[in-house]
PDB file of C-alpha atoms in Angstrom:
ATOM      1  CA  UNK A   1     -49.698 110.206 147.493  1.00 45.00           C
ATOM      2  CA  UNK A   2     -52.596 107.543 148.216  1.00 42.00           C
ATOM      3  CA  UNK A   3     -51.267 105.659 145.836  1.00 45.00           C
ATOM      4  CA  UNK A   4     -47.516 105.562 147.078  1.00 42.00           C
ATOM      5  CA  UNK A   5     -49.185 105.165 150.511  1.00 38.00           C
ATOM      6  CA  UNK A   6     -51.106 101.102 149.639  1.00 46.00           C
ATOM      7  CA  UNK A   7     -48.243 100.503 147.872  1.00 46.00           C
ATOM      8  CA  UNK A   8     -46.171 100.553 151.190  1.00 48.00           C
ATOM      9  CA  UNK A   9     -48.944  98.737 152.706  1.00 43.00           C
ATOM     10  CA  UNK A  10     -48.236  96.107 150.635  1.00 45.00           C
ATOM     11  CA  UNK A  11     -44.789  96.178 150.783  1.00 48.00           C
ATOM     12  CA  UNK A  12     -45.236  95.799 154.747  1.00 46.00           C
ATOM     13  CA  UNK A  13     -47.692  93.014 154.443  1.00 41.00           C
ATOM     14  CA  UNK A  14     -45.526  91.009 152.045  1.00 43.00           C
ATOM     15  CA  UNK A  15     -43.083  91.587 154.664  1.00 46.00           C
ATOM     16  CA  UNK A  16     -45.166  90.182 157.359  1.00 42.00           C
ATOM     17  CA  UNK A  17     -46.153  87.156 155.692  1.00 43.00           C
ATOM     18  CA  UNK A  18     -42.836  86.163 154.632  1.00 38.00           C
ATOM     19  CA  UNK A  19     -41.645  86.461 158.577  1.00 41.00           C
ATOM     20  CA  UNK A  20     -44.767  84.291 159.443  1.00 44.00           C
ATOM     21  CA  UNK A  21     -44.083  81.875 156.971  1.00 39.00           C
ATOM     22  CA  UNK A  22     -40.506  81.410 158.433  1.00 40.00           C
ATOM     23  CA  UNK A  23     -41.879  81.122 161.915  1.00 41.00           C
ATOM     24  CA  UNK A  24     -44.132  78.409 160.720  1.00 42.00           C
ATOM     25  CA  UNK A  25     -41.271  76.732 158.456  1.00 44.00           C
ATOM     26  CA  UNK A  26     -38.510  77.303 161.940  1.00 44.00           C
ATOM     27  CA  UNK A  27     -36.424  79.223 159.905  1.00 43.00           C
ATOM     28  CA  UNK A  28     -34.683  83.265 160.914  1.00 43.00           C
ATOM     29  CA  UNK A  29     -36.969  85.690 158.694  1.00 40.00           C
ATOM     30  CA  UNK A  30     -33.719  87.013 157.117  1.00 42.00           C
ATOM     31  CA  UNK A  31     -31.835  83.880 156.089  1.00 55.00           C
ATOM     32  CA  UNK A  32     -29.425  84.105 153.996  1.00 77.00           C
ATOM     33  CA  UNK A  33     -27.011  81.761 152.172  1.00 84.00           C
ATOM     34  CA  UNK A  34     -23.794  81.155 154.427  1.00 94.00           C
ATOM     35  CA  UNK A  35     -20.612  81.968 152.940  1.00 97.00           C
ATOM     36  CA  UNK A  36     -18.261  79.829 151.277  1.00 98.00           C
ATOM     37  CA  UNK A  37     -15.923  79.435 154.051  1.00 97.00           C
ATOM     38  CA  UNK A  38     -18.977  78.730 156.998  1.00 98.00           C
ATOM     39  CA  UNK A  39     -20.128  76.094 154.493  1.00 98.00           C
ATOM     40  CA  UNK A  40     -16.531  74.481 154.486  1.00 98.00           C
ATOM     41  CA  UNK A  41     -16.116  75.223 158.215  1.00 98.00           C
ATOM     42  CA  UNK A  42     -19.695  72.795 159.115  1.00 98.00           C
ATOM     43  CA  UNK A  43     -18.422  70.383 156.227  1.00 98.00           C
ATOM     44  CA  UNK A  44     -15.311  69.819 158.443  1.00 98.00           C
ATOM     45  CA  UNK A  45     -17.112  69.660 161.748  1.00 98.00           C
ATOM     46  CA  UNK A  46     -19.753  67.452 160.269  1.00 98.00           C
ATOM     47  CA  UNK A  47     -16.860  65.029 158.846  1.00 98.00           C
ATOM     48  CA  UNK A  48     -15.059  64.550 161.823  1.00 98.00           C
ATOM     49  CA  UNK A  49     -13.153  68.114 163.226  1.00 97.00           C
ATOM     50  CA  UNK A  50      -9.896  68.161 163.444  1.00 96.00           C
ATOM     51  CA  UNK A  51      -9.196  63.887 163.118  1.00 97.00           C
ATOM     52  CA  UNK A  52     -10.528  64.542 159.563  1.00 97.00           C
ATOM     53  CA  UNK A  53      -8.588  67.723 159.019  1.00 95.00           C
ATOM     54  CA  UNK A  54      -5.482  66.848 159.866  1.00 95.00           C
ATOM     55  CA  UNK A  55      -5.065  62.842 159.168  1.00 96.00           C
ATOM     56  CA  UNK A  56      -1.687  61.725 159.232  1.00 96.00           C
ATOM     57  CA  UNK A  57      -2.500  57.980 157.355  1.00 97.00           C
ATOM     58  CA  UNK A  58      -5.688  56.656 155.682  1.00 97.00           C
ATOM     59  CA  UNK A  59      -5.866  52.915 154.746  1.00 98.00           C
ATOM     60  CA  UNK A  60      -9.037  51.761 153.072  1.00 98.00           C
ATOM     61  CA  UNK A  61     -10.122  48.565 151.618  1.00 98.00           C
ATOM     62  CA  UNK A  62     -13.179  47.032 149.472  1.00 98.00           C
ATOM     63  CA  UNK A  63     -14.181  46.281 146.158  1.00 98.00           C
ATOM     64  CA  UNK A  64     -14.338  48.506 143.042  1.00 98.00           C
ATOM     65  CA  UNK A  65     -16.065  48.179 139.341  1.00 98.00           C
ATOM     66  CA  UNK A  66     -14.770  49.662 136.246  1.00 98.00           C
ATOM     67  CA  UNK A  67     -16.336  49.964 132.988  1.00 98.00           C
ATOM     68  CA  UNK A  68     -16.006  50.192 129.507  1.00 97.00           C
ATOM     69  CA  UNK A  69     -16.227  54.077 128.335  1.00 95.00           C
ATOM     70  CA  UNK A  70     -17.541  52.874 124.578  1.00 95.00           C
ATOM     71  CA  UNK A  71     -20.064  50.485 125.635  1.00 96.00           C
ATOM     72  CA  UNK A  72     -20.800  50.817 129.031  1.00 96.00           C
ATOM     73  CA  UNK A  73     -20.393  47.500 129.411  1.00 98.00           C
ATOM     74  CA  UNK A  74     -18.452  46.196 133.082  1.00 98.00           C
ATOM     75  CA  UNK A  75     -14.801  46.404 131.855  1.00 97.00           C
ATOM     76  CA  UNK A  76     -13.434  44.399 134.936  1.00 98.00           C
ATOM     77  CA  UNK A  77     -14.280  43.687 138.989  1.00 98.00           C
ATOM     78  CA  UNK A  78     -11.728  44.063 141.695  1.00 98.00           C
ATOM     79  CA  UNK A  79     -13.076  41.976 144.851  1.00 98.00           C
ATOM     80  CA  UNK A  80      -9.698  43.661 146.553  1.00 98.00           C
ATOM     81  CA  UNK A  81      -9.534  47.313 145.758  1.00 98.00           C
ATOM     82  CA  UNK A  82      -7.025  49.033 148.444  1.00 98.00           C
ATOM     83  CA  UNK A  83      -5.750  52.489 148.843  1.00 97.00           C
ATOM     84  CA  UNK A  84      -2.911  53.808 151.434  1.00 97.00           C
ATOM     85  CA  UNK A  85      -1.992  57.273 151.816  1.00 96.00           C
ATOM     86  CA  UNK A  86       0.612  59.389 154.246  1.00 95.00           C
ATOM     87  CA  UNK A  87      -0.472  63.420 154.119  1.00 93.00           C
ATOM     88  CA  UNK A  88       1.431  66.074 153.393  1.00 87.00           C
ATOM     89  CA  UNK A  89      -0.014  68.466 155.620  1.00 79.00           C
ATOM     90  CA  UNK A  90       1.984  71.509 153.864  1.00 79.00           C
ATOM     91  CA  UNK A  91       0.112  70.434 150.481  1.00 74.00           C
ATOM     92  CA  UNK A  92      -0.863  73.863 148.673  1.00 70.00           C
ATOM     93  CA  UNK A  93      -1.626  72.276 144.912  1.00 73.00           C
ATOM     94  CA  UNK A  94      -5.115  70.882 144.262  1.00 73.00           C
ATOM     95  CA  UNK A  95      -3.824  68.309 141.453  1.00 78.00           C
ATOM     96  CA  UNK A  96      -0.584  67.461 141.966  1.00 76.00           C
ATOM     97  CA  UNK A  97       1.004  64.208 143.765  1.00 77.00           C
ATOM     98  CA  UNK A  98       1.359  65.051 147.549  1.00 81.00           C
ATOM     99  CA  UNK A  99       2.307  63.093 150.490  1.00 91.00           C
ATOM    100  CA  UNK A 100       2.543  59.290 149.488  1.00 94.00           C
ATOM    101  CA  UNK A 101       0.120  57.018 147.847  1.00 95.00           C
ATOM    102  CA  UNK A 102      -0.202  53.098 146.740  1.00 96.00           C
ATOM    103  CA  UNK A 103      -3.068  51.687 145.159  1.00 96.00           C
ATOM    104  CA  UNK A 104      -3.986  47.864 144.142  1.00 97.00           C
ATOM    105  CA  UNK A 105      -6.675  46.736 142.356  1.00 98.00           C
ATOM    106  CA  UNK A 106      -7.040  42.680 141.974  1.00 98.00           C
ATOM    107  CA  UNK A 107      -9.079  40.040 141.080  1.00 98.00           C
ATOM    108  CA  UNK A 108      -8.578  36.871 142.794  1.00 97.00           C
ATOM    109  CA  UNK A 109      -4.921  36.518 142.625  1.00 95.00           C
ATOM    110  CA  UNK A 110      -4.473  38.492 139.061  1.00 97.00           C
ATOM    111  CA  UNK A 111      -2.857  42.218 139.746  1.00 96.00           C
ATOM    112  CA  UNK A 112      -5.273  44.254 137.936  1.00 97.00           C
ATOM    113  CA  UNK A 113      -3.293  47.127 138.060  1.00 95.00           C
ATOM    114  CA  UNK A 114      -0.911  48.483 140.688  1.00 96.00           C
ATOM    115  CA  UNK A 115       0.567  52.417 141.460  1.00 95.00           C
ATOM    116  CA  UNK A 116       2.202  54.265 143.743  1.00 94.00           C
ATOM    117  CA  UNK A 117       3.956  57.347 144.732  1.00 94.00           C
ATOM    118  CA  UNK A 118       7.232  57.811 147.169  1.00 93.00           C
ATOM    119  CA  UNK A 119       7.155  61.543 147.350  1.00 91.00           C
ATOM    120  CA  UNK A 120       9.335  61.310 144.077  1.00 91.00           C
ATOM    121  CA  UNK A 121       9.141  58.418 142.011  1.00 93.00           C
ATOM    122  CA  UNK A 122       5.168  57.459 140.710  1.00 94.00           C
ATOM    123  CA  UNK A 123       5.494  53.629 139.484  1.00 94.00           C
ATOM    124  CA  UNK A 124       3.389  50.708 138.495  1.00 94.00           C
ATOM    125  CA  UNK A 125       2.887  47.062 138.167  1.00 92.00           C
ATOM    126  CA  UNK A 126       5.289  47.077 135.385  1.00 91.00           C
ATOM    127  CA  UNK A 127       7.715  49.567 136.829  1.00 92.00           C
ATOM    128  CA  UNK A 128       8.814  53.380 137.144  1.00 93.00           C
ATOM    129  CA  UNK A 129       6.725  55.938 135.092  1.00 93.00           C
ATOM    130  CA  UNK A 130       7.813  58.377 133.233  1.00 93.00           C
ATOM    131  CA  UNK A 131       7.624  62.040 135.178  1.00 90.00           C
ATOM    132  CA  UNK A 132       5.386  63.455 132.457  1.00 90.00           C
ATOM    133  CA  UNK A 133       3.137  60.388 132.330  1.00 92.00           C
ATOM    134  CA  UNK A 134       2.848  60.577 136.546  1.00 91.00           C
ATOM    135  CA  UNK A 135       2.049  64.078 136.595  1.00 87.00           C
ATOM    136  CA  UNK A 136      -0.652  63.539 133.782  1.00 88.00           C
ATOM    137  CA  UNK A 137      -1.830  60.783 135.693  1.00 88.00           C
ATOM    138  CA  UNK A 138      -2.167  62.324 139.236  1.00 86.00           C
ATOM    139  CA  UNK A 139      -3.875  65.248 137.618  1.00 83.00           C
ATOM    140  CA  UNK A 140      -6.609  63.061 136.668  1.00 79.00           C
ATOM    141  CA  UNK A 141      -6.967  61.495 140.321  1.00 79.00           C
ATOM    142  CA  UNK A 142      -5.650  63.933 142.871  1.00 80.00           C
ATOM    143  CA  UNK A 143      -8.636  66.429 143.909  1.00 81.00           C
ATOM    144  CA  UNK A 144     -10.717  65.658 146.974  1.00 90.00           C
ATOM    145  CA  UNK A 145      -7.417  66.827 149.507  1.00 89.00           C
ATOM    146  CA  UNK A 146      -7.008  70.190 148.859  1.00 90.00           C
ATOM    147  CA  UNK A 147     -10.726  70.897 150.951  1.00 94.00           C
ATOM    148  CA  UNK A 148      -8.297  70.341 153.935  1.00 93.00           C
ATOM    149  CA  UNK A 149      -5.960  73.294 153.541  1.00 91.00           C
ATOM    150  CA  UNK A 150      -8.592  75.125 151.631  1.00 94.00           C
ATOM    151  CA  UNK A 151      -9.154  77.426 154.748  1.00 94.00           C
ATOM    152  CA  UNK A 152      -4.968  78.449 154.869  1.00 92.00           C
ATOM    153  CA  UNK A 153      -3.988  81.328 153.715  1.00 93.00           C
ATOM    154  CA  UNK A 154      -3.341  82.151 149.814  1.00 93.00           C
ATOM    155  CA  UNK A 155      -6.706  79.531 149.062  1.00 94.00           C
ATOM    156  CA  UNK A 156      -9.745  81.575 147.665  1.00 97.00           C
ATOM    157  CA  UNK A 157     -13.372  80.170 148.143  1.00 98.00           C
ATOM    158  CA  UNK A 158     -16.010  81.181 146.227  1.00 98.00           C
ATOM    159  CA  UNK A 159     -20.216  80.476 145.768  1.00 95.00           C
ATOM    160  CA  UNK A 160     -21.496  78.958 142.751  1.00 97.00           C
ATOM    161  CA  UNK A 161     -24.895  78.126 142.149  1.00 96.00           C
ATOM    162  CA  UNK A 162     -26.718  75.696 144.188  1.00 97.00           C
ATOM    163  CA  UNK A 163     -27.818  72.657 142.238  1.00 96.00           C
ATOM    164  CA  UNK A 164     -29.660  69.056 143.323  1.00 97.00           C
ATOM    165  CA  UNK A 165     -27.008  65.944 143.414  1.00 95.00           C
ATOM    166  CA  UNK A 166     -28.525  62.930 143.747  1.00 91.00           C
ATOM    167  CA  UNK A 167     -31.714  64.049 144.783  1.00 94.00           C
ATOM    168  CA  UNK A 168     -30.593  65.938 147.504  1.00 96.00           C
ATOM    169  CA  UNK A 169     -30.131  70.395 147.263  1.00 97.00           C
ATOM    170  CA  UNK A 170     -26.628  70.716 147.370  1.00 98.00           C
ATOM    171  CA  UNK A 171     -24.402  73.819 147.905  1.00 98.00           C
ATOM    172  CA  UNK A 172     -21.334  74.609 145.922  1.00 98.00           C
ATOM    173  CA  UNK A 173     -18.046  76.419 146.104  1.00 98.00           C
ATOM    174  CA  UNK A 174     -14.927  76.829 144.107  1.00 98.00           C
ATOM    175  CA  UNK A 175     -11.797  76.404 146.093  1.00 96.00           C
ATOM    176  CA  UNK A 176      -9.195  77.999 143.973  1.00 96.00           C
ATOM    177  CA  UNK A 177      -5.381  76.894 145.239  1.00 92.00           C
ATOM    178  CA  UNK A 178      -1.791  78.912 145.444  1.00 91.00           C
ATOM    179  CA  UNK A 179      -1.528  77.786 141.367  1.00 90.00           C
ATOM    180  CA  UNK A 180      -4.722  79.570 140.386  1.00 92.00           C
ATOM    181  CA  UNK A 181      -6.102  75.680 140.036  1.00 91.00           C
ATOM    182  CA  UNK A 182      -9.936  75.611 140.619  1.00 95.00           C
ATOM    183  CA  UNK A 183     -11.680  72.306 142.423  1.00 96.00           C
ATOM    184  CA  UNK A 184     -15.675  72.603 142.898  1.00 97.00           C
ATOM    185  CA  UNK A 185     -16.614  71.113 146.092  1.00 97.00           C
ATOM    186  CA  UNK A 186     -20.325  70.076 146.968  1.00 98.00           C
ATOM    187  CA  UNK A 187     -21.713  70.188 150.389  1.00 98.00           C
ATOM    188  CA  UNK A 188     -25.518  68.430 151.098  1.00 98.00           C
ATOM    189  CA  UNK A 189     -27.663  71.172 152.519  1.00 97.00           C
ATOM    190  CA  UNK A 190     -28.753  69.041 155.253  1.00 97.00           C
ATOM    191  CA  UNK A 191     -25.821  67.298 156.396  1.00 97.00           C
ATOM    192  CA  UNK A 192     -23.016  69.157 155.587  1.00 98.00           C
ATOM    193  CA  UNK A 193     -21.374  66.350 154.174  1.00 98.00           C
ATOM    194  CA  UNK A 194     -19.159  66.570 151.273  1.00 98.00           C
ATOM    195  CA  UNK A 195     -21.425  64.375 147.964  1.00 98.00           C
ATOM    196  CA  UNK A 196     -19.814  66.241 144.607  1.00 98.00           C
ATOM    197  CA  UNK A 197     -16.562  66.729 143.475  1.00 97.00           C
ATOM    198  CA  UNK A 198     -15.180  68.723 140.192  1.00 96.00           C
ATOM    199  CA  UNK A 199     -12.108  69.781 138.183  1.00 94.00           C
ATOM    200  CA  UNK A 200     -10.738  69.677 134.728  1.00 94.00           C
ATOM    201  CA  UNK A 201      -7.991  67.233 134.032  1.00 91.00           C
ATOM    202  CA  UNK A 202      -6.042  66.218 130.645  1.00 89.00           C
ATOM    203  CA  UNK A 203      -8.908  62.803 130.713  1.00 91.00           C
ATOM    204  CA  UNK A 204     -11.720  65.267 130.782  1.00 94.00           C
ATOM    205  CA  UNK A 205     -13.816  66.900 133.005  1.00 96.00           C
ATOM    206  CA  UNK A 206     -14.060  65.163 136.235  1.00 96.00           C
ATOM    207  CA  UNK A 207     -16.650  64.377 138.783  1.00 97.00           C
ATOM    208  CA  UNK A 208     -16.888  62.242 142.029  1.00 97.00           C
ATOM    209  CA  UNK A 209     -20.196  61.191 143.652  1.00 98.00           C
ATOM    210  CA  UNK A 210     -19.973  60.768 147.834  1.00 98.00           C
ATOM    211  CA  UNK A 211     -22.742  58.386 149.404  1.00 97.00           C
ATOM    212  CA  UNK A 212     -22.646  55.881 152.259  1.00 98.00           C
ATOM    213  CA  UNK A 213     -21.666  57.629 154.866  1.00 98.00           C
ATOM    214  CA  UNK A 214     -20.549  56.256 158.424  1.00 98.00           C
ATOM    215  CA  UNK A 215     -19.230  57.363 161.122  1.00 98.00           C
ATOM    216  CA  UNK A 216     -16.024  55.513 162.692  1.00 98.00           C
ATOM    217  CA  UNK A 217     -15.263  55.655 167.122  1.00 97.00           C
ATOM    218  CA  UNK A 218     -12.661  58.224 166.462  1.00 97.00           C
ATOM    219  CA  UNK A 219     -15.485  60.617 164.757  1.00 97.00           C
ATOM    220  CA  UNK A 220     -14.036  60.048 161.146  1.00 98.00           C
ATOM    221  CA  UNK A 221     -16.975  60.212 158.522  1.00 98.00           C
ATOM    222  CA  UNK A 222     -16.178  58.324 155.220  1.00 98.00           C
ATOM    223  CA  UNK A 223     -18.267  58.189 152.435  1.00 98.00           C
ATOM    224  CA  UNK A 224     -18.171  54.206 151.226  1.00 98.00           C
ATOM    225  CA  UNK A 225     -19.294  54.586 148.040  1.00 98.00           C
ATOM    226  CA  UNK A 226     -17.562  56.678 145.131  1.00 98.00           C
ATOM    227  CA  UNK A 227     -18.640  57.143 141.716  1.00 98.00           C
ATOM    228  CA  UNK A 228     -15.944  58.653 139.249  1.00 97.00           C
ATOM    229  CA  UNK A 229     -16.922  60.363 136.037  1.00 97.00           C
ATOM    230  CA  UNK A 230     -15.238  61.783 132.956  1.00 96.00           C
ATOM    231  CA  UNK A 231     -16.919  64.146 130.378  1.00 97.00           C
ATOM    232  CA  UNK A 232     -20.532  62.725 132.528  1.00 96.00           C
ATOM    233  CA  UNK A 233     -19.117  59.193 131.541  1.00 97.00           C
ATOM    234  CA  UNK A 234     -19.280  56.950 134.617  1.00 97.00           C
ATOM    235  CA  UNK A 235     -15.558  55.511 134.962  1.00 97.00           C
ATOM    236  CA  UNK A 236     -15.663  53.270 137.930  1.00 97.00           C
ATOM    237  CA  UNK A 237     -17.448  52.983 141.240  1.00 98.00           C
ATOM    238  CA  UNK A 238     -15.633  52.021 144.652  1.00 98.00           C
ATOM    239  CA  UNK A 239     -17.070  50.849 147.675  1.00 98.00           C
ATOM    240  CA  UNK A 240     -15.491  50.756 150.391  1.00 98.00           C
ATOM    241  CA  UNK A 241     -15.774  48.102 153.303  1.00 98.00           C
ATOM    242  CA  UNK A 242     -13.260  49.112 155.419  1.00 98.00           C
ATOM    243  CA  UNK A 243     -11.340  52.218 156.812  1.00 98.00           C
ATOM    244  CA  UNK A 244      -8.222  52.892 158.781  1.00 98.00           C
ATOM    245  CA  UNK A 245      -7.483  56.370 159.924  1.00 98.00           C
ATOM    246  CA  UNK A 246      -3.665  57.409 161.612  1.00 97.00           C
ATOM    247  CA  UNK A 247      -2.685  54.192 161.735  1.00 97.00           C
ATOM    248  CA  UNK A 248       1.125  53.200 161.151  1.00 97.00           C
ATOM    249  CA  UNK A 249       1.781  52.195 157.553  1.00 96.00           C
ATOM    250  CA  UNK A 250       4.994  50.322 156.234  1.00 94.00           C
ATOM    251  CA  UNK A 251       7.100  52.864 154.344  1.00 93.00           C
ATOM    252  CA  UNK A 252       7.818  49.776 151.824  1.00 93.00           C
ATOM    253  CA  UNK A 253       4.612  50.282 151.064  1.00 94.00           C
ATOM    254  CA  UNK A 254       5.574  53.163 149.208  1.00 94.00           C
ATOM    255  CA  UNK A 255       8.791  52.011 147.439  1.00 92.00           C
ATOM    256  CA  UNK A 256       9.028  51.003 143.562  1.00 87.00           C
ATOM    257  CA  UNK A 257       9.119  47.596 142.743  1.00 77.00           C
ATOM    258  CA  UNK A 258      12.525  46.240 142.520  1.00 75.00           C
ATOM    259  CA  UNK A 259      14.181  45.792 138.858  1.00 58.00           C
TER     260      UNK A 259
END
């Protein structure tokens, strides 16, 4: 009996000095980690609210850097790197085309490479693409979105271990969409920005890198610098200068290229 007796003794000291230790550190004695869907909930408050949630248009500009995936070597520069988009707000699939998109990459006055999407009809510099091609294609690129219906019914979020991205403890969770498709989103413990992004695609597995953030008047918080990976192979790294949120966009911005 004694011996059951100092062994709850202990028990209740441990207890103590854990709850003292919190005091000291200014954190609750019984912390715990907060679920998937409070973790999304601050990422969207800390991003903006609803302006981020529900964006109509996003225009951004900059410059971007692509490299070679056998040597590592720089591959090419675009000093003009510019992306438009028009939501969907009804999107439900984490890697499929959604909404409207139109992307140009140049250097100097040489096209790079050009693509965009109508809501139909995915084409490029040289013309329209083939439908299997596009929806290849957009699997490999189409991701980050899906965070913004995530908390709609028929999404499923779940934890996965915590890791450190980019120096910085990082938590994780697994949206899974209406097509069973899994995206793993990470949020910086301190911030509650979004920094890591995750899926499987027909390139390889995928990851984005989120740094740079600022803040624009309208509370919008972009991240201006994006690093893309495939199979842990750095693919390209954006940076992006400037940002335009709801503004009107051209809808021949969207169309394929005549002929």
């Amino acid at each position: 009996m004694s011996g059951q007796i100092g062994r709850e003794a202990m028990r209740g000291l441990a207890k103590i000095g854990l709850a003292m230790l919190a005091a000291v550190m200014g954190l609750p004695a019984n912390a715990e980690e907060p679920s998937p869907r409070a973790t999304l909930e601050r990422a969207i408050a800390a991003h903006g609210g609803e302006v981020w949630l529900t964006p109509t248009t996003l225009a951004l500009s900059g410059e971007a850097v692509f490299y070679d995936r056998e040597t590592g070597a720089v591959r090419s520069r675009a000093d003009d790197y510019r992306m438009w988009r028009a939501f969907d707000p009804d999107r439900a699939s984490a890697h499929e085309a959604s909404g409207k998109v139109r992307i140009v990459a140049k250097s100097g006055e040489r096209v790079l490479f050009e693509i965009g999407y109508d809501g139909e009809t995915t084409w490029t510099e040289r013309g329209i693409m083939p439908k299997a091609q596009a929806d290849a294609y957009w699997a490999n690129n189409f991701g980050f979105g899906v965070v913004r219906q995530a908390l709609g019914e028929g999404f499923a979020l779940h934890h996965a271990p915590s890791r450190d991205i980019l120096g910085r403890e990082t938590r994780l969770v697994r949206i899974v969409d209406l097509q069973g498709a899994e995206t793993l989103f990470g949020f910086d413990t301190e911030s509650g920005f979004i920094t890591y992004l995750a899926f499987d695609t027909p390139r390889g597995f995928h990851e984005r890198l989120y740094a740079d953030f600022a803040r624009l008047p309208n509370g919008w918080v972009q991240a201006r610098e994006v690093t893309l990976l495939y199979d842990g192979i750095k693919s390209n790294t954006v940076l992006w200068t400037e940002t335009g949120v709801d503004g009107p966009l051209d809808e021949a911005l969207f169309h394929p290229p005549s002929g």
